[in-house]
Coordinates of C-alpha atoms and ligand atoms in Angstrom, one line a residue:
X1 CA -6.8 5.5 -151.3
X2 CA -6.1 6.2 -147.6
X3 CA -3.7 8.7 -146.2
X4 CA -2.1 7.7 -142.8
X5 CA -1.3 10.9 -141.0
X6 CA 1.4 11.6 -138.5
X7 CA -0.3 11.6 -135.1
X8 CA 1.4 14.9 -134.4
X9 CA 0.1 16.6 -137.6
X10 CA -0.8 20.2 -137.1
X11 CA -4.2 21.6 -138.1
X12 CA -2.7 23.9 -140.9
X13 CA -0.9 20.9 -142.4
X14 CA -4.2 18.9 -142.3
X15 CA -6.1 21.8 -143.9
X16 CA -3.6 21.9 -146.7
X17 CA -4.3 18.2 -147.5
X18 CA -8.1 18.6 -147.1
X19 CA -8.2 21.7 -149.3
X20 CA -6.3 20.0 -152.0
X21 CA -8.7 17.1 -151.9
X22 CA -11.7 19.3 -151.9
X23 CA -10.3 21.2 -155.0
X24 CA -10.0 17.8 -156.7
X25 CA -13.7 17.1 -155.9
X26 CA -12.9 14.0 -153.7
X27 CA -15.1 12.8 -150.9
X28 CA -13.0 12.5 -147.7
X29 CA -13.6 10.7 -144.4
X30 CA -11.4 11.1 -141.4
X31 CA -11.3 8.3 -138.8
X32 CA -9.1 7.0 -136.0
X33 CA -8.3 3.4 -136.8
X34 CA -6.1 1.2 -134.6
X35 CA -4.5 4.3 -133.1
X36 CA -3.8 5.8 -136.5
X37 CA -5.3 9.0 -137.9
X38 CA -6.5 8.1 -141.3
X39 CA -8.1 10.1 -144.2
X40 CA -10.1 8.0 -146.7
X41 CA -10.3 9.5 -150.1
X42 CA -13.0 8.6 -152.6
X43 CA -12.8 9.7 -156.2
X44 CA -10.0 10.2 -158.7
X45 CA -7.2 12.4 -157.5
X46 CA -4.9 14.4 -159.8
X47 CA -2.2 14.2 -157.2
X48 CA -0.2 11.0 -157.4
X49 CA 0.3 8.5 -154.6
X50 CA 4.0 9.5 -154.4
X51 CA 3.1 13.2 -154.2
X52 CA 0.8 12.6 -151.3
X53 CA 3.5 10.7 -149.5
X54 CA 5.7 13.8 -149.8
X55 CA 3.1 16.1 -148.2
X56 CA 3.9 17.3 -144.7
X57 CA 2.2 15.3 -142.0
X58 CA 1.5 12.3 -144.2
X59 CA 3.2 9.0 -143.1
X60 CA 1.8 6.8 -145.9
X61 CA -0.5 6.7 -148.8
X62 CA -2.1 3.4 -149.6
X63 CA -4.5 2.6 -152.5
X64 CA -7.7 0.8 -151.8
X65 CA -7.9 -1.9 -154.4
X66 CA -11.6 -2.9 -154.0
X67 CA -14.5 -1.2 -155.7
X68 CA -16.1 -0.5 -152.4
X69 CA -13.9 1.9 -150.3
X70 CA -15.5 3.1 -147.1
X71 CA -16.9 -0.4 -146.4
X72 CA -13.5 -2.1 -146.9
X73 CA -11.1 -3.4 -144.3
X74 CA -8.3 -1.6 -146.2
X75 CA -10.0 1.7 -145.2
X76 CA -10.7 0.7 -141.7
X77 CA -9.0 -2.3 -140.1
X78 CA -10.9 -2.2 -136.8
X79 CA -14.4 -3.8 -136.5
X80 CA -17.2 -1.2 -136.7
X81 CA -19.5 -1.2 -133.7
X82 CA -23.0 0.0 -134.4
X83 CA -24.7 1.6 -131.4
X84 CA -28.4 1.3 -131.0
X85 CA -29.4 2.9 -127.7
X86 CA -27.5 0.8 -125.2
X87 CA -27.0 -2.1 -127.6
X88 CA -23.8 -2.5 -129.6
X89 CA -23.8 -4.7 -132.7
X90 CA -20.2 -5.9 -133.4
X91 CA -17.8 -6.7 -130.6
X92 CA -17.8 -9.4 -128.0
X93 CA -21.5 -9.6 -127.2
X94 CA -24.0 -11.4 -129.5
X95 CA -27.1 -9.2 -130.2
X96 CA -30.4 -11.0 -130.6
X97 CA -33.1 -9.3 -132.6
X98 CA -36.5 -11.1 -132.5
X99 CA -40.1 -10.5 -133.2
X100 CA -42.9 -11.3 -135.7
X101 CA -42.6 -10.9 -139.5
X102 CA -45.2 -8.2 -139.3
X103 CA -46.8 -6.1 -136.7
X104 CA -50.4 -7.3 -136.7
X105 CA -51.9 -5.6 -133.7
X106 CA -50.9 -3.8 -130.5
X107 CA -51.7 -6.8 -128.5
X108 CA -49.7 -9.2 -130.7
X109 CA -46.6 -7.0 -130.9
X110 CA -46.6 -6.4 -127.1
X111 CA -47.1 -10.0 -126.2
X112 CA -44.3 -11.2 -128.5
X113 CA -42.0 -8.4 -127.4
X114 CA -42.4 -9.4 -123.7
X115 CA -41.7 -13.0 -124.5
X116 CA -38.6 -12.4 -126.6
X117 CA -37.2 -10.0 -124.1
X118 CA -37.6 -12.6 -121.4
X119 CA -35.6 -15.0 -123.4
X120 CA -32.7 -12.6 -124.2
X121 CA -33.6 -10.5 -127.2
X122 CA -32.4 -6.9 -127.0
X123 CA -34.0 -5.5 -130.1
X124 CA -37.6 -6.1 -131.4
X125 CA -38.3 -6.6 -135.1
X126 CA -41.7 -6.2 -136.9
X127 CA -42.7 -5.1 -140.3
X128 CA -45.1 -2.2 -140.8
X129 CA -44.6 -1.9 -144.6
X130 CA -44.4 -5.4 -146.0
X131 CA -43.0 -6.0 -149.4
X132 CA -45.1 -9.1 -150.4
X133 CA -44.8 -11.3 -153.5
X134 CA -48.6 -11.1 -153.9
X135 CA -50.5 -7.8 -154.0
X136 CA -53.4 -9.6 -152.3
X137 CA -51.3 -10.6 -149.2
X138 CA -51.3 -8.5 -146.0
X139 CA -49.3 -5.4 -146.7
X140 CA -48.7 -4.2 -143.2
X141 CA -50.3 -1.7 -140.8
X142 CA -48.1 1.1 -142.1
X143 CA -48.0 4.2 -139.8
X144 CA -50.2 2.5 -137.2
X145 CA -47.7 -0.3 -137.1
X146 CA -44.9 2.2 -136.5
X147 CA -46.8 3.7 -133.6
X148 CA -47.2 0.3 -132.1
X149 CA -43.5 -0.3 -132.4
X150 CA -42.8 3.0 -130.7
X151 CA -45.1 1.9 -127.9
X152 CA -43.3 -1.5 -127.6
X153 CA -40.1 0.4 -127.1
X154 CA -41.7 2.7 -124.5
X155 CA -43.1 -0.3 -122.5
X156 CA -40.4 -2.8 -122.9
X157 CA -37.2 -0.8 -123.3
X158 CA -36.4 -2.9 -126.5
X159 CA -35.1 -0.8 -129.4
X160 CA -37.2 -1.4 -132.5
X161 CA -36.2 -2.4 -136.1
X162 CA -38.5 -2.2 -139.1
X163 CA -38.3 -2.2 -142.9
X164 CA -38.4 1.0 -144.9
X165 CA -39.7 0.4 -148.4
X166 CA -39.9 3.9 -149.8
X167 CA -38.1 7.2 -149.6
X168 CA -41.4 8.8 -148.6
X169 CA -41.3 6.9 -145.2
X170 CA -38.1 8.5 -144.1
X171 CA -39.5 11.1 -141.6
X172 CA -41.9 8.5 -140.1
X173 CA -39.0 6.1 -139.6
X174 CA -36.9 8.7 -137.8
X175 CA -39.9 9.6 -135.7
X176 CA -40.8 6.1 -134.5
X177 CA -38.0 3.5 -134.8
X178 CA -34.4 2.9 -133.9
X179 CA -33.1 0.9 -136.9
X180 CA -34.3 0.8 -140.4
X181 CA -34.1 -2.3 -142.5
X182 CA -33.5 -2.4 -146.3
X183 CA -35.2 -5.5 -147.5
X184 CA -33.7 -8.1 -149.8
X185 CA -35.9 -6.9 -152.7
X186 CA -34.6 -3.3 -152.2
X187 CA -30.9 -4.0 -151.9
X188 CA -30.3 -2.3 -155.2
X189 CA -32.9 0.4 -154.9
X190 CA -30.3 3.1 -155.2
X191 CA -32.6 6.0 -154.4
X192 CA -33.6 4.3 -151.2
X193 CA -30.0 3.6 -150.3
X194 CA -29.0 7.2 -150.9
X195 CA -31.9 8.3 -148.8
X196 CA -30.9 6.1 -145.8
X197 CA -27.4 7.3 -146.4
X198 CA -28.5 10.8 -145.5
X199 CA -30.5 9.6 -142.5
X200 CA -29.0 9.6 -139.0
X201 CA -30.2 6.1 -138.0
X202 CA -28.5 2.6 -138.1
X203 CA -29.4 0.5 -141.2
X204 CA -29.8 -3.3 -141.5
X205 CA -28.9 -4.0 -145.2
X206 CA -30.3 -7.3 -146.3
X207 CA -28.5 -9.2 -149.0
X208 CA -30.5 -9.3 -152.3
X209 CA -32.0 -12.6 -153.4
X210 CA -29.4 -13.0 -156.1
X211 CA -26.8 -10.6 -155.1
X212 CA -23.1 -11.4 -155.0
X213 CA -21.1 -10.3 -151.9
X214 CA -19.5 -7.6 -153.9
X215 CA -22.8 -6.2 -155.1
X216 CA -24.0 -6.2 -151.5
X217 CA -20.9 -4.4 -150.3
X218 CA -21.4 -1.8 -153.1
X219 CA -24.9 -1.2 -151.8
X220 CA -23.4 -0.7 -148.3
X221 CA -21.0 1.8 -149.9
X222 CA -24.0 3.8 -151.3
X223 CA -25.2 4.3 -147.7
X224 CA -21.8 5.1 -146.4
X225 CA -20.9 7.5 -149.2
X226 CA -24.1 9.4 -148.2
X227 CA -22.6 9.9 -144.7
X228 CA -24.2 7.1 -142.7
X229 CA -21.6 4.6 -141.5
X230 CA -23.9 2.7 -139.2
X231 CA -24.5 -0.2 -141.6
X232 CA -25.2 -3.8 -140.5
X233 CA -25.0 -6.5 -143.2
X234 CA -27.8 -9.1 -143.0
X235 CA -27.4 -12.5 -144.8
X236 CA -30.9 -13.9 -145.2
X237 CA -30.4 -16.6 -147.8
X238 CA -30.0 -16.5 -151.5
X239 CA -31.8 -18.1 -154.4
X240 CA -30.3 -21.4 -155.5
X241 CA -31.6 -24.4 -157.3
X242 CA -32.4 -26.1 -154.0
X243 CA -36.1 -26.3 -153.2
X244 CA -36.1 -28.0 -149.8
X245 CA -35.5 -24.6 -148.1
X246 CA -37.1 -21.3 -149.0
X247 CA -33.6 -19.9 -149.7
X248 CA -30.0 -21.2 -149.2
X249 CA -28.3 -19.6 -146.2
X250 CA -24.8 -18.6 -147.3
X251 CA -23.0 -19.0 -144.0
X252 CA -19.6 -18.8 -145.8
X253 CA -20.5 -15.2 -146.4
X254 CA -19.6 -14.6 -142.7
X255 CA -15.8 -15.4 -142.9
X256 CA -15.7 -13.9 -146.4
X257 CA -17.2 -10.6 -145.2
X258 CA -15.0 -10.6 -142.0
X259 CA -12.0 -10.4 -144.3
X260 CA -13.4 -7.8 -146.7
X261 CA -15.2 -5.4 -144.5
X262 CA -15.3 -4.0 -141.0
X263 CA -19.1 -3.9 -140.9
X264 CA -20.9 -6.1 -138.4
X265 CA -22.9 -9.1 -139.7
X266 CA -26.4 -10.3 -138.7
X267 CA -27.8 -13.6 -139.8
X268 CA -31.5 -14.1 -140.5
X269 CA -32.1 -17.9 -140.5
X270 CA -35.9 -17.4 -140.6
X271 CA -36.1 -16.1 -144.2
X272 CA -33.1 -18.2 -145.2
X273 CA -34.8 -21.5 -144.4
X274 CA -38.5 -20.6 -144.3
X275 CA -39.1 -23.6 -142.1
X276 CA -39.4 -23.4 -138.4
X277 CA -37.5 -26.6 -137.5
X278 CA -34.5 -25.5 -139.6
X279 CA -34.2 -22.1 -138.0
X280 CA -32.4 -23.0 -134.7
X281 CA -29.8 -25.3 -136.2
X282 CA -28.8 -22.6 -138.7
X283 CA -28.8 -19.9 -136.0
X284 CA -26.5 -22.0 -133.9
X285 CA -24.2 -22.5 -136.9
X286 CA -24.2 -18.8 -137.6
X287 CA -22.9 -17.9 -134.2
X288 CA -20.2 -20.7 -134.5
X289 CA -19.2 -19.1 -137.8
X290 CA -18.7 -15.7 -136.3
X291 CA -22.0 -13.8 -136.7
X292 CA -22.3 -10.7 -134.6
X293 CA -26.0 -10.8 -134.3
X294 CA -29.1 -12.9 -135.1
X295 CA -32.5 -11.9 -136.4
X296 CA -35.2 -14.4 -135.6
X297 CA -38.9 -14.4 -136.4
X298 CA -41.0 -15.4 -133.4
X299 CA -44.8 -15.5 -133.1
X300 CA -47.1 -16.4 -130.3
X301 CA -49.6 -17.9 -132.6
X302 CA -47.8 -18.8 -135.9
X303 CA -50.7 -20.7 -137.4
X304 CA -52.7 -17.5 -137.4
X305 CA -49.8 -15.2 -138.4
X306 CA -50.6 -12.9 -141.3
X307 CA -47.1 -13.5 -142.8
X308 CA -44.3 -16.0 -142.5
X309 CA -46.0 -18.2 -139.8
X310 CA -44.4 -21.4 -141.0
X311 CA -40.9 -20.0 -140.3
X312 CA -41.7 -18.3 -137.0
X313 CA -40.5 -19.9 -133.8
X314 CA -42.8 -20.4 -130.8
X315 CA -41.5 -18.2 -127.9
X316 CA -40.4 -21.3 -126.0
X317 CA -38.4 -22.6 -128.9
X318 CA -36.8 -19.2 -129.2
X319 CA -35.9 -19.5 -125.4
X320 CA -34.3 -22.8 -126.0
X321 CA -32.3 -21.4 -128.9
X322 CA -30.9 -18.5 -126.9
X323 CA -29.8 -20.9 -124.2
X324 CA -27.9 -22.9 -126.8
X325 CA -26.4 -19.7 -128.1
X326 CA -25.3 -18.8 -124.5
X327 CA -23.3 -22.0 -124.5
X328 CA -21.9 -21.8 -128.0
X329 CA -20.8 -18.1 -128.0
X330 CA -17.8 -18.5 -125.6
X331 CA -16.4 -21.2 -127.8
X332 CA -15.8 -18.5 -130.5
X333 CA -14.8 -15.8 -128.0
X334 CA -18.2 -14.1 -127.7
X335 CA -20.9 -13.9 -125.1
X336 CA -24.7 -13.9 -125.0
X337 CA -25.7 -11.7 -122.0
X338 CA -29.1 -12.3 -120.6
X339 CA -28.7 -9.2 -118.5
X340 CA -27.6 -7.0 -121.3
X341 CA -30.2 -4.3 -121.0
X342 CA -30.4 -4.1 -117.2
X343 CA -26.7 -3.9 -117.0
X344 CA -26.4 -1.1 -119.5
X345 CA -29.1 0.8 -117.8
X346 CA -27.3 0.5 -114.5
X347 CA -24.1 1.7 -116.0
X348 CA -25.7 4.6 -117.7
X349 CA -27.4 5.6 -114.4
X350 CA -24.0 5.9 -112.7
X351 CA -23.5 9.6 -112.0
X352 CA -21.1 11.4 -114.4
X353 CA -18.5 11.8 -111.7
X354 CA -18.4 8.0 -111.1
X355 CA -15.4 6.4 -112.6
X356 CA -17.2 3.9 -114.8
X357 CA -14.1 1.7 -114.7
X358 CA -13.3 -1.9 -114.1
X359 CA -10.0 -3.0 -112.6
X360 CA -8.5 -6.2 -114.0
X361 CA -5.2 -8.0 -113.5
X362 CA -2.4 -7.8 -116.0
X363 CA -2.0 -5.6 -118.9
X364 CA -4.2 -4.8 -122.0
X365 CA -4.7 -8.0 -123.9
X366 CA -5.0 -10.1 -120.7
X367 CA -7.8 -12.7 -120.5
X368 CA -9.2 -10.5 -117.7
X369 CA -9.3 -7.6 -120.1
X370 CA -11.3 -9.8 -122.5
X371 CA -13.6 -10.8 -119.6
X372 CA -14.2 -7.2 -118.8
X373 CA -15.1 -6.4 -122.4
X374 CA -17.3 -9.5 -122.6
X375 CA -19.2 -8.6 -119.5
X376 CA -19.6 -4.8 -119.8
X377 CA -19.0 -4.2 -123.5
X378 CA -17.2 -0.9 -124.0
X379 CA -19.3 1.2 -121.7
X380 CA -16.8 0.6 -118.9
X381 CA -13.2 1.4 -119.2
X382 CA -10.9 -1.5 -118.2
X383 CA -8.1 -0.4 -116.0
X384 CA -5.0 -2.7 -115.6
X385 CA -3.8 -3.6 -112.1
X386 CA -0.6 -5.3 -110.9
X387 CA -2.0 -7.5 -108.2
X388 CA -5.4 -9.0 -107.2
X389 CA -5.2 -7.1 -104.0
X390 CA -4.8 -3.9 -106.0
X391 CA -8.1 -4.7 -107.7
X392 CA -9.9 -5.2 -104.4
X393 CA -8.4 -2.1 -103.0
X394 CA -9.4 0.0 -106.0
X395 CA -13.0 -1.1 -105.7
X396 CA -13.1 -0.7 -102.0
X397 CA -11.7 2.8 -102.2
X398 CA -14.0 3.8 -105.0
X399 CA -11.2 4.4 -107.4
X400 CA -12.8 1.8 -109.7
X401 CA -16.5 1.0 -109.9
X402 CA -16.0 -2.7 -110.6
X403 CA -13.3 -5.4 -110.4
X404 CA -12.9 -8.4 -112.6
X405 CA -11.3 -11.3 -110.8
X406 CA -10.7 -14.9 -112.0
X407 CA -12.0 -17.5 -109.6
X408 CA -11.3 -20.8 -111.3
X409 CA -10.0 -22.4 -114.5
X410 CA -11.4 -25.6 -115.9
X411 CA -7.9 -27.1 -116.3
X412 CA -5.8 -25.6 -113.6
X413 CA -8.4 -25.2 -110.8
X414 CA -9.2 -22.4 -108.3
X415 CA -7.3 -19.1 -107.9
X416 CA -7.1 -19.3 -104.1
X417 CA -5.8 -15.8 -103.6
X418 CA -9.1 -14.4 -104.8
X419 CA -11.2 -16.6 -102.5
X420 CA -9.1 -15.2 -99.6
X421 CA -9.5 -11.7 -100.7
X422 CA -13.3 -12.1 -101.0
X423 CA -13.1 -13.2 -97.3
X424 CA -10.9 -10.2 -96.4
X425 CA -12.8 -7.4 -98.2
X426 CA -16.4 -6.6 -97.7
X427 CA -17.3 -6.4 -101.4
X428 CA -20.1 -8.0 -103.4
X429 CA -20.1 -10.3 -106.3
X430 CA -22.6 -8.7 -108.8
X431 CA -22.1 -11.0 -111.8
X432 CA -20.0 -13.7 -113.4
X433 CA -18.6 -14.4 -116.8
X434 CA -16.9 -17.5 -118.3
X435 CA -14.5 -17.1 -121.2
X436 CA -12.6 -19.6 -123.2
X437 CA -8.9 -19.4 -122.8
X438 CA -7.1 -20.1 -126.1
X439 CA -3.4 -19.7 -125.8
X440 CA -1.2 -18.7 -128.7
X441 CA 2.6 -18.8 -128.9
X442 CA 3.6 -15.2 -129.7
X443 CA 6.9 -13.7 -130.9
X444 CA 8.4 -11.0 -133.0
X445 CA 7.6 -10.9 -136.7
X446 CA 10.0 -12.9 -138.9
X447 CA 10.9 -15.3 -136.0
X448 CA 10.4 -19.0 -136.6
X449 CA 9.5 -21.6 -134.0
X450 CA 13.0 -23.2 -134.3
X451 CA 14.6 -19.9 -133.1
X452 CA 12.8 -19.9 -129.8
X453 CA 15.1 -20.5 -126.8
X454 CA 12.8 -19.2 -124.0
X455 CA 9.1 -18.9 -123.4
X456 CA 7.5 -16.4 -120.9
X457 CA 4.2 -17.1 -119.3
X458 CA 2.6 -17.3 -115.8
X459 CA 2.8 -20.8 -114.3
X460 CA -0.9 -21.7 -114.8
X461 CA -0.4 -21.1 -118.5
X462 CA 2.6 -23.4 -118.5
X463 CA 0.6 -26.1 -116.9
X464 CA -2.3 -25.6 -119.3
X465 CA 0.1 -26.1 -122.3
X466 CA 2.2 -28.9 -120.7
X467 CA 1.8 -31.4 -123.6
X468 CA 2.8 -28.8 -126.1
X469 CA 5.8 -27.6 -124.1
X470 CA 7.0 -31.1 -123.4
X471 CA 7.9 -31.4 -127.0
X472 CA 10.6 -28.8 -126.5
X473 CA 12.5 -29.9 -123.4
X474 CA 15.4 -27.5 -124.2
X475 CA 13.4 -24.4 -124.2
X476 CA 13.7 -22.4 -120.9
X477 CA 10.4 -21.6 -119.3
X478 CA 10.5 -18.1 -117.7
X479 CA 7.6 -17.5 -115.2
X480 CA 6.0 -14.0 -115.2
X481 CA 2.8 -12.7 -113.6
X482 CA 0.4 -12.6 -116.5
X483 CA 0.1 -13.6 -120.1
X484 CA -0.3 -10.0 -121.2
X485 CA 2.9 -9.0 -119.4
X486 CA 4.7 -11.9 -121.0
X487 CA 3.7 -10.6 -124.5
X488 CA 4.7 -7.0 -123.5
X489 CA 8.0 -8.1 -122.1
X490 CA 9.0 -10.1 -125.2
X491 CA 8.0 -7.1 -127.3
X492 CA 10.0 -4.6 -125.1
X493 CA 13.1 -6.8 -124.9
X494 CA 13.3 -7.1 -128.7
X495 CA 14.6 -10.6 -128.0
X496 CA 14.2 -12.6 -131.2
X497 CA 14.8 -15.9 -129.2
X498 CA 11.9 -15.3 -126.8
X499 CA 8.2 -16.1 -127.2
X500 CA 5.2 -15.6 -124.9
X501 CA 2.1 -17.6 -124.2
X502 CA -0.9 -15.3 -124.5
X503 CA -4.2 -14.4 -126.2
X504 CA -4.6 -13.5 -129.9
X505 CA -5.9 -10.2 -128.5
X506 CA -2.6 -9.5 -126.8
X507 CA -0.7 -10.4 -129.9
X508 CA -2.8 -7.9 -131.8
X509 CA -2.6 -5.1 -129.2
X510 CA 1.2 -5.4 -129.0
X511 CA 1.5 -5.9 -132.8
X512 CA 3.3 -9.2 -132.4
X513 CA 3.1 -12.4 -134.5
X514 CA 1.3 -15.6 -133.7
X515 CA 3.7 -18.6 -134.2
X516 CA 1.1 -21.2 -133.3
X517 CA -2.5 -21.0 -132.3
X518 CA -4.4 -23.0 -129.6
X519 CA -1.5 -24.6 -127.9
X520 CA -3.4 -25.4 -124.7
X521 CA -3.6 -29.2 -124.0
X522 CA -7.4 -29.3 -123.7
X523 CA -9.5 -27.0 -125.8
X524 CA -12.1 -27.0 -123.0
X525 CA -10.1 -24.4 -121.2
X526 CA -12.4 -21.9 -119.6
X527 CA -11.9 -19.4 -116.8
X528 CA -14.8 -18.1 -114.7
X529 CA -14.5 -14.6 -113.5
X530 CA -16.5 -12.8 -110.8
X531 CA -17.4 -9.1 -111.1
X532 CA -17.1 -7.4 -107.8
X533 CA -18.4 -4.0 -106.7
X534 CA -18.9 -2.1 -103.4
X535 CA -22.7 -2.4 -103.4
X536 CA -25.5 -3.8 -105.5
X537 CA -27.8 -1.2 -107.0
X538 CA -31.5 -2.3 -107.3
X539 CA -33.0 -5.7 -106.3
X540 CA -33.5 -8.1 -109.1
X541 CA -34.5 -11.7 -109.4
X542 CA -31.4 -13.8 -109.7
X543 CA -30.4 -17.5 -110.3
X544 CA -27.3 -17.8 -108.3
X545 CA -26.0 -16.9 -104.8
X546 CA -22.4 -17.0 -103.5
X547 CA -21.9 -17.3 -99.7
X548 CA -19.1 -17.9 -97.3
X549 CA -19.4 -19.4 -93.9
X550 CA -17.5 -21.4 -91.3
X551 CA -18.6 -24.2 -89.1
X552 CA -17.8 -25.2 -85.6
X553 CA -15.0 -27.7 -85.1
X554 CA -17.3 -30.7 -84.3
X555 CA -18.2 -33.9 -86.0
X556 CA -20.8 -33.5 -88.8
X557 CA -20.8 -29.7 -88.7
X558 CA -20.4 -29.3 -92.5
X559 CA -22.8 -32.1 -93.1
X560 CA -25.5 -30.2 -91.1
X561 CA -25.1 -27.2 -93.5
X562 CA -25.2 -29.4 -96.6
X563 CA -28.3 -31.1 -95.2
X564 CA -30.1 -27.7 -95.4
X565 CA -29.3 -27.4 -99.1
X566 CA -30.4 -31.0 -99.7
X567 CA -33.7 -30.5 -97.9
X568 CA -34.6 -27.5 -99.9
X569 CA -33.4 -29.1 -103.2
X570 CA -30.8 -26.3 -103.7
X571 CA -28.1 -27.3 -106.1
X572 CA -24.6 -26.6 -104.9
X573 CA -22.3 -25.8 -107.9
X574 CA -19.1 -25.0 -106.0
X575 CA -17.7 -25.7 -102.6
X576 CA -14.2 -24.5 -101.7
X577 CA -12.5 -24.5 -98.3
X578 CA -9.9 -21.9 -97.4
X579 CA -8.0 -21.4 -94.2
X580 CA -9.5 -18.7 -92.0
X581 CA -7.3 -15.6 -91.9
X582 CA -5.3 -15.6 -88.7
X583 CA -6.8 -18.8 -87.3
X584 CA -4.6 -21.8 -88.1
X585 CA -6.5 -25.0 -89.0
X586 CA -9.9 -23.4 -89.1
X587 CA -11.6 -23.1 -92.4
X588 CA -14.1 -20.8 -94.3
X589 CA -16.2 -22.5 -96.9
X590 CA -17.1 -20.7 -100.1
X591 CA -20.2 -22.0 -101.8
X592 CA -22.1 -21.2 -105.0
X593 CA -25.8 -22.1 -105.0
X594 CA -28.2 -22.3 -107.8
X595 CA -30.9 -20.4 -106.0
X596 CA -31.8 -16.9 -105.0
X597 CA -31.3 -17.3 -101.3
X598 CA -32.8 -13.9 -100.5
X599 CA -36.1 -14.7 -102.2
X600 CA -39.0 -14.8 -99.7
X601 CA -39.6 -18.5 -100.4
X602 CA -36.1 -19.4 -99.2
X603 CA -36.2 -17.3 -96.1
X604 CA -36.3 -20.5 -93.9
X605 CA -33.1 -21.6 -95.6
X606 CA -31.3 -18.5 -94.4
X607 CA -32.6 -19.0 -90.9
X608 CA -31.5 -22.6 -90.9
X609 CA -28.1 -21.7 -92.3
X610 CA -27.6 -19.0 -89.6
X611 CA -28.3 -21.7 -87.0
X612 CA -25.9 -24.3 -88.5
X613 CA -23.0 -22.2 -89.5
X614 CA -20.8 -19.3 -88.2
X615 CA -19.7 -16.1 -89.9
X616 CA -22.3 -16.5 -92.7
X617 CA -22.1 -13.8 -95.3
X618 CA -23.7 -13.5 -98.7
X619 CA -21.0 -12.5 -101.1
X620 CA -23.4 -11.8 -103.9
X621 CA -26.5 -12.7 -105.9
X622 CA -26.4 -12.6 -109.6
Ligands
PEP1 C1 -38.4 -9.4 -143.3 O1 -37.4 -9.3 -142.6 O2 -39.5 -9.4 -142.8 C2 -38.2 -9.5 -144.8 C3 -39.2 -9.2 -145.6 O3 -37.0 -9.9 -145.1 P1 -36.3 -10.0 -146.6 O4 -36.2 -8.7 -147.1 O5 -35.0 -10.6 -146.2 O6 -37.2 -10.9 -147.4
MN2 MN1 -40.8 -12.3 -142.7

């Protein structure tokens, strides 16, 4: 059962509860979950549910109905995020684990690690102890393999994942690797599960060849009961009667698990299909189905691989796959971040006294809040601001390290105010993120759609939901500044006749009910945000540059600038004109270029642009 405690419970009151549970030989776990202080109790208690409810400091006592307790959503409603160095599995950013089936040599591991890192992997996999069906097959390099993995981490910065096949390897694992994997064949090796349960290291728990989801969760429970809550569940295909693939990838396990457990899910389409050409389609489907991470076998020379060559992708194929995942992830509210490790390093290098915050517009639950989490993960604290100018001001003054500002929406167009502020303030764009905007109609619990008399939202949200709203001409539309404020205002007003247009995230933050999902006219509703900062730390190779410039008021002046881009084959992905501040009828042009304009090869472009334009400024390279 779980005990929900009063947030103001005193330590002596808590001790009384914990002592009673310890007398009754129960295992207890205390966690904060969705702002609630919760004690999970495992084991049979003599004290009844009702008696617990009467104890001082206890708000509620709720039985956990499933056989697995610590792994269940009933125990912990919020998603678990497993931290591996700077990488977080679970949450908005898709984690890609890639590498060969087995570590075969130093050279092989290092070559593949460099390749997969280049294409977006943030963790490296490679077996050193290989559980093979045949005793005559390659069994792995054992400790030498682990040393190679440790060196891969040292040289590339990628965290390393490897399989542990025996309790006797525990110390070596802790010494050399970042994550241990329990292989499919060992999913019910209970001594091994208890052992990793005692270890302080994240565990990838593969699903057994013929294990039910419940059996799999019970194995996770073994690890968690031992004290290790950093468990990632890995679906890698199960045995069925179907011989066309090595196993059958059970993708429906993803939504099933998401309901039953708070643990993150990684999908291994390599072992699931066993066939190279089947790996990428299933990986794409896994992300669309809600996987938190992917584990992909990649080999630079699969024909010569000592194990699982036929299912290993060539590095270039892996690169194509990650590009596809980059496009698919935002559709399901996630991101693949090619800059993941660099960014985390940068953030971690910020001095302790730096604020490590990102200013965004609106309140918690705003799309800008989601953009901040998608871009930075949870390493940076998002700070709500009332106006766009406040964001620029906070970044300029150093009160916030970063700002997250929407620049354009695929349905409602540019957010002009931010282009003007980019002109006014001397800040840099250091990155960008595009997120899908899915609007929900949100109201108080128990309210039905027919009760609604007014809807609160910012005007762009009204225009994005026009077709939907046109069905209800009698409903009053009340403009407010942001979707998140709309949700909060409906909440605070306790108005049962009011609804707000906002994100599912806002509904959840404010504990409101969704009356209808996805009410935007066009599902291809995306907003692109820029991340702004005072300065750019470090000089990296980039794909994109944003500039602003003006031109003289003479015929063909803009054409002359465009000609420079054309001559150098530079793709212009955005061009926006804005009135110059304080100069009526004169314009600044804002342009995004698919090029690194500060690279030495493009030095002549900069010179030519300087000649042909005025007030040229590089807003950012990213
Ligand atoms: C592996 O990941 O290399 C492996 C052996 O996987 P599984 O345990 O899923 O067969
Ligand atoms: Mn393998």
